[in-house]
mmCIF file of C-alpha atoms in Angstrom:
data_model
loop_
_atom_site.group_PDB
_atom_site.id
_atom_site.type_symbol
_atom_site.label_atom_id
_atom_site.label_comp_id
_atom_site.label_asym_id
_atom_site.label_seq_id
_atom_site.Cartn_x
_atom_site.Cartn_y
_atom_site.Cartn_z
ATOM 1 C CA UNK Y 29 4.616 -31.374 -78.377
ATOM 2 C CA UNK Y 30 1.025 -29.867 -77.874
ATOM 3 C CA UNK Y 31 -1.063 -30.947 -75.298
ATOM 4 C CA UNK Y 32 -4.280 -33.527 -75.966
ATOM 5 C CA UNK Y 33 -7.525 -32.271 -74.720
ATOM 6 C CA UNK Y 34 -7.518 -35.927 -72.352
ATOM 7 C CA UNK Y 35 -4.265 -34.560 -70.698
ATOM 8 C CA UNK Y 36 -5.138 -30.949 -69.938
ATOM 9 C CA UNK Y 37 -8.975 -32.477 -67.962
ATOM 10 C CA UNK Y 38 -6.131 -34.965 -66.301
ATOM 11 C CA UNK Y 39 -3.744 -32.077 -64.799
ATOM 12 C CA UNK Y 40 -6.571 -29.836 -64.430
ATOM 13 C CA UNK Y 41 -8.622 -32.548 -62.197
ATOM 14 C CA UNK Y 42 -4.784 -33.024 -59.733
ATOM 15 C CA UNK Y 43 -5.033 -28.923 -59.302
ATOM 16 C CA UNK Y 44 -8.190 -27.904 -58.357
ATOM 17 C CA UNK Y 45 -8.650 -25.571 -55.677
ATOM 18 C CA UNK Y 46 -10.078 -28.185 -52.796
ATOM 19 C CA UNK Y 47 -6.576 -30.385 -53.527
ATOM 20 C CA UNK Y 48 -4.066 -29.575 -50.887
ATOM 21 C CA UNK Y 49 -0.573 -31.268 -51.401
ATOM 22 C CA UNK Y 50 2.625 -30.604 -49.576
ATOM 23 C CA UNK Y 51 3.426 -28.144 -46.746
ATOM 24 C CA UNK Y 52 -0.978 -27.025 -47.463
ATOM 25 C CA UNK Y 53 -1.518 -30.296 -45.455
ATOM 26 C CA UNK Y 54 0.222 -29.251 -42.668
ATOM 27 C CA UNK Y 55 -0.528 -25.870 -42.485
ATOM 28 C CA UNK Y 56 -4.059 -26.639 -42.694
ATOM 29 C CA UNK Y 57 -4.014 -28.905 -39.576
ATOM 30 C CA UNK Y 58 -1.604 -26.638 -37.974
ATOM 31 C CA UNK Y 59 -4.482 -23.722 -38.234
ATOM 32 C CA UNK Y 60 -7.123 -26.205 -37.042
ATOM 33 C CA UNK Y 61 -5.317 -27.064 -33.632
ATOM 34 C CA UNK Y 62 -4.819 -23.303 -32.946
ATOM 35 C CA UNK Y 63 -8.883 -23.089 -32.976
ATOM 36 C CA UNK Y 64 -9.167 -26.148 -30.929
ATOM 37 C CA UNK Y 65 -6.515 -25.351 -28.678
ATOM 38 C CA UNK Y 66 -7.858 -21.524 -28.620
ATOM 39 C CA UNK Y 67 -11.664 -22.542 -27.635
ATOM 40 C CA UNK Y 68 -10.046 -25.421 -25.324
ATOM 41 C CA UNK Y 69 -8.692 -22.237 -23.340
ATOM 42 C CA UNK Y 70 -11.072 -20.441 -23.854
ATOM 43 C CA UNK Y 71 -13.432 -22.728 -22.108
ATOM 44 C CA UNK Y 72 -11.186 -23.526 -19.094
ATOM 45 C CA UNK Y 73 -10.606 -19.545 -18.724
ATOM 46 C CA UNK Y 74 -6.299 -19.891 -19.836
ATOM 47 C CA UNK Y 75 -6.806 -17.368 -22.484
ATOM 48 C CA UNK Y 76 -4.199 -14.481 -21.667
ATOM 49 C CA UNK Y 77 -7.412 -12.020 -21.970
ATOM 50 C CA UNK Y 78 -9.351 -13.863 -19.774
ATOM 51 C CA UNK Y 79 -6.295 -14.489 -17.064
ATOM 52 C CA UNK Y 80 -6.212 -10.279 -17.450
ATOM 53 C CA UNK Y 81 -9.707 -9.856 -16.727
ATOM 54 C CA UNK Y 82 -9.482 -12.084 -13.567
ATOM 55 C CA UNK Y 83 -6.510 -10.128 -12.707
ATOM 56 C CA UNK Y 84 -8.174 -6.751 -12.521
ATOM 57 C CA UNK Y 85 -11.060 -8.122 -10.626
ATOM 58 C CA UNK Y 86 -8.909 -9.965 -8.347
ATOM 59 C CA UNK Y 87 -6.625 -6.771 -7.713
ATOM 60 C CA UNK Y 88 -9.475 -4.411 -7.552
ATOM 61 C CA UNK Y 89 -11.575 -5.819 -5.576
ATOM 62 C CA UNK Y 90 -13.138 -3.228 -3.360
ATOM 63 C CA UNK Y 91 -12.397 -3.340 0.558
ATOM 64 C CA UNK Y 92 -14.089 -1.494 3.878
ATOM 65 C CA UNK Y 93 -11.221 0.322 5.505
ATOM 66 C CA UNK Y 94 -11.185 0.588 9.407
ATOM 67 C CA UNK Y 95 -14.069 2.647 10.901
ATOM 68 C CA UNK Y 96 -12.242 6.050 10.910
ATOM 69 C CA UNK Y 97 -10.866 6.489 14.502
ATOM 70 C CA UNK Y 98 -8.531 9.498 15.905
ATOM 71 C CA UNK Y 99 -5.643 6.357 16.488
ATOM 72 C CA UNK Y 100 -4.565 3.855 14.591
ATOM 73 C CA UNK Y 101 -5.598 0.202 16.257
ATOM 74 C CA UNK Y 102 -3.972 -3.630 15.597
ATOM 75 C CA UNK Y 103 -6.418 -5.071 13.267
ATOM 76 C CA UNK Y 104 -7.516 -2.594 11.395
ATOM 77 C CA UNK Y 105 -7.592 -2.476 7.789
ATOM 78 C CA UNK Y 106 -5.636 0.845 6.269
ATOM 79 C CA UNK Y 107 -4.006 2.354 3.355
ATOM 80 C CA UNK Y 108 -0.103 3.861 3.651
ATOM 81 C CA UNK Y 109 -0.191 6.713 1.503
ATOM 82 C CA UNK Y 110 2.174 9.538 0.928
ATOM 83 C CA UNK Y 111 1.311 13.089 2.011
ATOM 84 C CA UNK Y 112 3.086 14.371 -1.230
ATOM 85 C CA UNK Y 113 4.751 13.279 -4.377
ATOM 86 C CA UNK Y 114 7.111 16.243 -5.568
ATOM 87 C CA UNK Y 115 6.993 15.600 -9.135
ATOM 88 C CA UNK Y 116 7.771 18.840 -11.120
ATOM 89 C CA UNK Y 117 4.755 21.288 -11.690
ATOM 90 C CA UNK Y 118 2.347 18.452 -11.610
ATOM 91 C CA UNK Y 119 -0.507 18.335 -8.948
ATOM 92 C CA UNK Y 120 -0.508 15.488 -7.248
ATOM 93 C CA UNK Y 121 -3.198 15.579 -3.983
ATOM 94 C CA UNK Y 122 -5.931 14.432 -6.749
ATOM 95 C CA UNK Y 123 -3.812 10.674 -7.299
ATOM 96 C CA UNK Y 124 -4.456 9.292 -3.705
ATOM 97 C CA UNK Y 125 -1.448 7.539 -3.945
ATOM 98 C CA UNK Y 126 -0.805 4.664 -1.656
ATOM 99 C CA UNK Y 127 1.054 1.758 -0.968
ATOM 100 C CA UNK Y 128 0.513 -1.240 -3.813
ATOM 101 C CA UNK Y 129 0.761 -4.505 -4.754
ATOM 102 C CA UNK Y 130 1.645 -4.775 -8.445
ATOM 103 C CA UNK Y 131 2.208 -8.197 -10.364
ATOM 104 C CA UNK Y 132 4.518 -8.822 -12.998
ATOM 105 C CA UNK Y 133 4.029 -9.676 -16.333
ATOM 106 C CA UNK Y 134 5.340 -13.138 -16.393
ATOM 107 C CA UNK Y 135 3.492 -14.130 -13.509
ATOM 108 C CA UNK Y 136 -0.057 -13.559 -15.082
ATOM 109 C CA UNK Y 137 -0.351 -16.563 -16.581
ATOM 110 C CA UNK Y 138 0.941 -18.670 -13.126
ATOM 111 C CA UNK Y 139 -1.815 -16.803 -11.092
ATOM 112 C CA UNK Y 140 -3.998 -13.600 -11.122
ATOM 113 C CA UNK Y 141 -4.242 -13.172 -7.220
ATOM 114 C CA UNK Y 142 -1.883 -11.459 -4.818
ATOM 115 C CA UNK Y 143 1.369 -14.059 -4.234
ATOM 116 C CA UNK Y 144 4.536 -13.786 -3.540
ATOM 117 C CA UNK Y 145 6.244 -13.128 -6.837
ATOM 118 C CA UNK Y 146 4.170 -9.690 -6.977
ATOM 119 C CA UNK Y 147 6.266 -6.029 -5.750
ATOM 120 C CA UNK Y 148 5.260 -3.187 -4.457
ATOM 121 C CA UNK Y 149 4.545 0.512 -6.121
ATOM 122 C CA UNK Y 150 2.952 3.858 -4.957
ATOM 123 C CA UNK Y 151 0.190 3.626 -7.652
ATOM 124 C CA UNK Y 152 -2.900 5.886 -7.436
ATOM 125 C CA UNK Y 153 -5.943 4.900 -5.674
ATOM 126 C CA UNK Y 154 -9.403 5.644 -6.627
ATOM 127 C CA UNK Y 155 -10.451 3.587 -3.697
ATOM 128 C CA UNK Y 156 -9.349 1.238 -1.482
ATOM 129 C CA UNK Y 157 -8.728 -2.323 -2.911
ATOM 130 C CA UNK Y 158 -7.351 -5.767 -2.285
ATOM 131 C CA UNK Y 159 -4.133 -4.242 -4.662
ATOM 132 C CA UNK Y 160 -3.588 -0.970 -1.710
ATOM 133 C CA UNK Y 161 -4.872 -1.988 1.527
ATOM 134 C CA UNK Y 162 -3.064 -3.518 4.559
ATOM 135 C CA UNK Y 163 -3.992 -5.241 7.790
ATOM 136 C CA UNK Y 164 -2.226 -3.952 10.479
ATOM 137 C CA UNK Y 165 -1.164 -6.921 13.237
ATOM 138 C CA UNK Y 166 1.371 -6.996 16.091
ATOM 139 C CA UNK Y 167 4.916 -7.083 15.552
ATOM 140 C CA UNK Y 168 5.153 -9.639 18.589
ATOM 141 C CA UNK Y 169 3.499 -12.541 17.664
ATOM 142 C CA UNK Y 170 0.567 -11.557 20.227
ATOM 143 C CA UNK Y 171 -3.244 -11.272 19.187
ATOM 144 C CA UNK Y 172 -3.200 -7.328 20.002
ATOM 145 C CA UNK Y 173 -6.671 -6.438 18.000
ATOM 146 C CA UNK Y 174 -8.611 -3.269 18.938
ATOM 147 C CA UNK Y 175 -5.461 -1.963 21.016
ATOM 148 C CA UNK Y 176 -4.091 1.729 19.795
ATOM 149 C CA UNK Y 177 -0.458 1.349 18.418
ATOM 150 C CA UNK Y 178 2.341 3.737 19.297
ATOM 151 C CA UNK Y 179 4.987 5.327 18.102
ATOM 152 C CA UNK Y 180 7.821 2.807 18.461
ATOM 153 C CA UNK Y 181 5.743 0.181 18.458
ATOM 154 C CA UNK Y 182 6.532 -3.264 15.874
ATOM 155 C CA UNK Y 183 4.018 -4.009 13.572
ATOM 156 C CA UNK Y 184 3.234 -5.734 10.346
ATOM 157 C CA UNK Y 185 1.358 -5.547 7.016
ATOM 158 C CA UNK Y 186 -1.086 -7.941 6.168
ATOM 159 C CA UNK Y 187 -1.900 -8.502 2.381
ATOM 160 C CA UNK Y 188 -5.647 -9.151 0.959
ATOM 161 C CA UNK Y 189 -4.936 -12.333 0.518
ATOM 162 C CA UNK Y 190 -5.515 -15.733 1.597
ATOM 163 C CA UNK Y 191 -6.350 -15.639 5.281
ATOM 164 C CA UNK Y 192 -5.059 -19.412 5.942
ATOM 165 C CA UNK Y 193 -1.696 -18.409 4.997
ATOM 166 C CA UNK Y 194 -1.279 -14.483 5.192
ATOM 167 C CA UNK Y 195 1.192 -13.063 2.824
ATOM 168 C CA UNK Y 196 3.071 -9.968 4.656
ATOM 169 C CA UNK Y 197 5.399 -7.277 3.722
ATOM 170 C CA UNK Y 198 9.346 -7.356 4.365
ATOM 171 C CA UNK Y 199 12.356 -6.207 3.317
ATOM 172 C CA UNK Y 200 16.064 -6.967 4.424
ATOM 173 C CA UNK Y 201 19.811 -5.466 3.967
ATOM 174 C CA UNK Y 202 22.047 -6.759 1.130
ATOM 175 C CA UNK Y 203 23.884 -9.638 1.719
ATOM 176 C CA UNK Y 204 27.576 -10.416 1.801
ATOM 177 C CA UNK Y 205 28.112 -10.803 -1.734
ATOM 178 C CA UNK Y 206 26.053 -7.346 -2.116
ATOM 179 C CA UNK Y 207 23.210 -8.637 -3.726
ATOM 180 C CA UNK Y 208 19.846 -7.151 -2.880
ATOM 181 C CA UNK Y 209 17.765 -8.915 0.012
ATOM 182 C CA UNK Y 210 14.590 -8.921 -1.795
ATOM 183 C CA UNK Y 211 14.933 -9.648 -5.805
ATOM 184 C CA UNK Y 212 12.706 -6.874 -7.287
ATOM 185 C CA UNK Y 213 12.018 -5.744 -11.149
ATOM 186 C CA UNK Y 214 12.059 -2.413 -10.955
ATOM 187 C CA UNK Y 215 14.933 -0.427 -9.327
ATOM 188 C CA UNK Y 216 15.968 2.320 -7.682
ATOM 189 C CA UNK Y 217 18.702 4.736 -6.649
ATOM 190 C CA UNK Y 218 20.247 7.269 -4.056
ATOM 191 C CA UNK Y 219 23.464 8.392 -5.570
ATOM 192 C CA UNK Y 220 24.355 5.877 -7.473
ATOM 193 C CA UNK Y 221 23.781 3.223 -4.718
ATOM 194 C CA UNK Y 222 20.729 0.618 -5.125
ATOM 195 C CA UNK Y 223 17.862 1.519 -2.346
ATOM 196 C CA UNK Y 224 16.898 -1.928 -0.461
ATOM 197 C CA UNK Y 225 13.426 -3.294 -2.165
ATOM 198 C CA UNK Y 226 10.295 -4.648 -0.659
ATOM 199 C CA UNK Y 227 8.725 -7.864 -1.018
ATOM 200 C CA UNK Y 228 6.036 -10.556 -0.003
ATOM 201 C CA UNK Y 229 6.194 -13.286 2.210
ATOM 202 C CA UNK Y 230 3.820 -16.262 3.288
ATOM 203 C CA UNK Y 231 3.839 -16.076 7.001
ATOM 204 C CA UNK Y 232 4.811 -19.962 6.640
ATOM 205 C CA UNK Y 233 7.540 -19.066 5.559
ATOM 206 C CA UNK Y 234 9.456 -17.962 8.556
ATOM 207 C CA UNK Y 235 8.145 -20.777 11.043
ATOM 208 C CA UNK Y 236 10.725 -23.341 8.677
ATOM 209 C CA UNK Y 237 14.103 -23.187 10.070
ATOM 210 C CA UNK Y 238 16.130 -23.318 6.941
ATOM 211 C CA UNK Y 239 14.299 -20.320 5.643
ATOM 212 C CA UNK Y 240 16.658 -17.589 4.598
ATOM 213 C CA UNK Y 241 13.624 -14.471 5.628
ATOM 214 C CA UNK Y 242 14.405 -13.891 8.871
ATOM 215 C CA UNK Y 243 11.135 -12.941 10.721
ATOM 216 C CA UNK Y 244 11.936 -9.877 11.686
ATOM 217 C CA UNK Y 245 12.605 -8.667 8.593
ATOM 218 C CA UNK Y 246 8.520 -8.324 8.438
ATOM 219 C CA UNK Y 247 8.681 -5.666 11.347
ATOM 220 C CA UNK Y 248 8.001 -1.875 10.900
ATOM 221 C CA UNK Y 249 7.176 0.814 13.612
ATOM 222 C CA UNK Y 250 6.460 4.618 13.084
ATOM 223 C CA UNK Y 251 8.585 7.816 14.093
ATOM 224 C CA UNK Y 252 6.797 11.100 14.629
ATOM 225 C CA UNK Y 253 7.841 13.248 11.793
ATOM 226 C CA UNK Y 254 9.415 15.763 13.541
ATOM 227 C CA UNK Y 255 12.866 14.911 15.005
ATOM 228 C CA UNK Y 256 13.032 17.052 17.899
ATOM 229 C CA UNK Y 257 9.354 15.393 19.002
ATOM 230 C CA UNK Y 258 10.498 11.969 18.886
ATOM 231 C CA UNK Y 259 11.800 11.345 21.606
ATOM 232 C CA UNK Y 260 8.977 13.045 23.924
ATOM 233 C CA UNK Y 261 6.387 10.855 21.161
ATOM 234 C CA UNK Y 262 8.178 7.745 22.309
ATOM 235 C CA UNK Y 263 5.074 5.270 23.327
ATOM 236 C CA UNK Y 264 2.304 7.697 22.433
ATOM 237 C CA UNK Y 265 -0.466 6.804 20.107
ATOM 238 C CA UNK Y 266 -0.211 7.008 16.884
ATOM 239 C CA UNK Y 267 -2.828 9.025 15.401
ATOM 240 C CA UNK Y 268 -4.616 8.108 12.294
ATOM 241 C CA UNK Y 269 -3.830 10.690 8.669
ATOM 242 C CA UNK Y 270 -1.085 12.225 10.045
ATOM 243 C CA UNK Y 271 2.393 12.916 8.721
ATOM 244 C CA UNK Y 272 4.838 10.362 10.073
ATOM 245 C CA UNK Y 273 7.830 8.482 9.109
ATOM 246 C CA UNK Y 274 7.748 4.519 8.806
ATOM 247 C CA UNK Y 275 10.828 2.562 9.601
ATOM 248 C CA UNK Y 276 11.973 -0.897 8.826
ATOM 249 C CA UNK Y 277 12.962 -2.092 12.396
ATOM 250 C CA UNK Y 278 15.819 -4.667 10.988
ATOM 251 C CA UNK Y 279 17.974 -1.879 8.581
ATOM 252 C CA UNK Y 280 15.970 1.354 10.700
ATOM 253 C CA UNK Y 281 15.590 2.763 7.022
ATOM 254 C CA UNK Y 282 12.780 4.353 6.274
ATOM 255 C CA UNK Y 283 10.111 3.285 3.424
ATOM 256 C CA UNK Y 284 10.030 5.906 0.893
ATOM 257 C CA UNK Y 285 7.584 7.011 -2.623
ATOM 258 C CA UNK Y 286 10.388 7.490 -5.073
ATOM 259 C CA UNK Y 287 9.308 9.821 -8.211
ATOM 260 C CA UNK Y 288 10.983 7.574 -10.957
ATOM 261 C CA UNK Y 289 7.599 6.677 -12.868
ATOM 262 C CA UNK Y 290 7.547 2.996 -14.545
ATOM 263 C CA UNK Y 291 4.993 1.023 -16.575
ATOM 264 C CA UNK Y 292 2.589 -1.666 -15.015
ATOM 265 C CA UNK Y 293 0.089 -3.733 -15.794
ATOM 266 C CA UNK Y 294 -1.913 -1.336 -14.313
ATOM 267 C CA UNK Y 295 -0.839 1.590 -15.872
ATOM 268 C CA UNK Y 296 1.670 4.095 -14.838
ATOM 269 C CA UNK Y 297 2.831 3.884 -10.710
ATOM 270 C CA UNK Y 298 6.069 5.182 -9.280
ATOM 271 C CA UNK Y 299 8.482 3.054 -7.236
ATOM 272 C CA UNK Y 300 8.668 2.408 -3.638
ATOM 273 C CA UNK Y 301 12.277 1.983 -1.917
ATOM 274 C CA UNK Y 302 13.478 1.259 1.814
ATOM 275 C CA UNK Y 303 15.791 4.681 1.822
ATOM 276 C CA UNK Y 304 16.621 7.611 4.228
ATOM 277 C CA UNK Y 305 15.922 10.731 2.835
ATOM 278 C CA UNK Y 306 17.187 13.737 4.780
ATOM 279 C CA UNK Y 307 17.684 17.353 4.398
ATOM 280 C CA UNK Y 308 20.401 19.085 5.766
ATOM 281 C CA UNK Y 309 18.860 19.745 8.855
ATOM 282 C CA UNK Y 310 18.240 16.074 9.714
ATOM 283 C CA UNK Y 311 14.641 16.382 8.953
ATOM 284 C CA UNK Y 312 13.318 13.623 6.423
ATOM 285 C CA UNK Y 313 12.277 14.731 3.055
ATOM 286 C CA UNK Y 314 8.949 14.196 1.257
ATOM 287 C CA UNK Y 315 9.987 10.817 0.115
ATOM 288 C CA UNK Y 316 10.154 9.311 4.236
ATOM 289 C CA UNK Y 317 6.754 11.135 5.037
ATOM 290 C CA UNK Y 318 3.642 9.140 5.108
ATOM 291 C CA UNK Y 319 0.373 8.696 6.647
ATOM 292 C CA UNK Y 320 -1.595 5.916 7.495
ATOM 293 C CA UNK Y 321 -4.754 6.333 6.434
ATOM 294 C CA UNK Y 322 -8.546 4.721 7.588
ATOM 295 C CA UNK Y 323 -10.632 6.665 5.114
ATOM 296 C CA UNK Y 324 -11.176 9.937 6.068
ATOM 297 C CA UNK Y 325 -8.209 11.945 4.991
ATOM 298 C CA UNK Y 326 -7.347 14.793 3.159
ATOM 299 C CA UNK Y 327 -3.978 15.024 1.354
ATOM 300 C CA UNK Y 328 -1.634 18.093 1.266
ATOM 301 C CA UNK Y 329 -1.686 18.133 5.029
ATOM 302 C CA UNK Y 330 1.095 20.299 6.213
ATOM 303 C CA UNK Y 331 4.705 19.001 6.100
ATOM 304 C CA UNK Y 332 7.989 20.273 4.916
ATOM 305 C CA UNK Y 333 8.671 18.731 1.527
#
């Protein structure tokens, strides 16, 4: 039957473009709450973009090192840095590679400062920063500031962080079951075996007595890197940009700059293990050989790699 002009205007009045009818309701409003929720964010800074930005700034915040001195003191502010990353043909003295604090993905949007969900990397370093420097502080539970450390000697690293409660660097053996001491993201191995991880602690941590960190697990000291001077080296000062080896005191392994490269938030960085690396002679490897640097340094000092 054909159509009266009265009931096309009448259909064509239920249909025009500003009616919305159905699941167009819905996905109107549903569009209108993302923009308020999205400048509600915005505002309060919750925008993933904006926790980012925070992040960066927080991370790469610049820092004063220790004035450069001939020994390294309790107190003093320093970067750990390998002398040399061995990976292939590639130059590597131009990275300034050091000791890092890295944060993970999920955590961004929980906070954007150092805490203790974040790892550890050897990541390259433009300059020092809240994300690669360490205070150095007594092993012992003493206020030793402005005294020269020595070889032997337990001490601990200090994050950037909050001063109230200092976050500090550990790392412990596997436990019975086998599981790793310190839960980590990013792995490593030395013949098929995992390498023990490193982690971050509040310092408030291991004053409550059902805390499963023992303290000591926080304590490293320094070898001199040449096995047949240790023993004479024993007690000496430890001198400032100078190949050495640094050793957990609880699992006497030795912290090592593996060359397995893996993607960060902040870019590229390689990992960092609690391994002994040894040649056939005995002598530790590039991976065990540090220095801990107060500024002045120049990389490619010589070592056997």
């Amino acid at each position: 039957m054909p159509c009266r002009v009265g009931d096309i205007d009448s259909i064509s009045s239920r249909f025009q473009p500003s009616v919305r009818i159905g699941n167009w309701v819905e996905e109107n409003c549903l569009e209108e709450d993302k923009i308020v929720n999205f400048k509600r964010q915005r505002d309060r800074g919750e925008l993933l973009v904006e926790k980012a930005r925070t992040l960066y700034d927080n991370f790469h915040k610049e820092i004063v090192l220790a004035a450069p001195k001939q020994t390294i003191i309790f107190g003093a502010i320093v970067q750990l840095m390998p002398i040399y990353m061995n990976i292939g043909d590639m130059e590597t003295s131009d990275l300034n590679a050091a000791l890092s604090v890295v944060i993970n993905e999920k955590v961004v949007r929980k906070s954007q400062s150092v805490n203790e969900d974040c790892e550890l990397t050897v990541a390259p370093s433009k300059k020092p920063c809240v994300r690669n420097s360490f205070k150095i502080i007594s092993g012992d539970g003493r206020d030793r500031t402005g005294e020269n450390i020595k070889y032997g000697q337990r001490f601990q690293l200090q994050c950037m962080a909050s001063e109230s409660d200092p976050i500090v660097v550990y790392s412990g053996p596997k436990g019975q079951n086998l599981q790793q001491g310190v839960k980590a993201t990013y792995l490593s191995h030395k013949h098929g075996e995992l390498n023990l991880n490193l982690g971050l602690a509040h310092r408030s941590r291991f004053s409550c007595p059902d805390n499963d960190i023992p303290l000591a697990y926080t304590n490293w000291f320094c070898r001199h890197v040449d096995p047949k001077q240790r023993f004479e080296s024993e007690g000496e000062d430890i001198p400032s940009n100078t190949p050495l080896v640094i050793v957990h005191a609880t699992t006497n392994r030795n912290l090592a700059a593996e060359n397995v490269l893996i993607q960060t938030l902040f870019g590229p960085e390689f990992l960092v293990s609690v391994q002994n690396y040894r040649n056939i002679y005995k002598h530790e490897i590039w991976k065990n050989v540090w220095m801990i640097s107060n500024g002045h340094h120049g990389h490619g000092s010589s070592t056997s790699h």
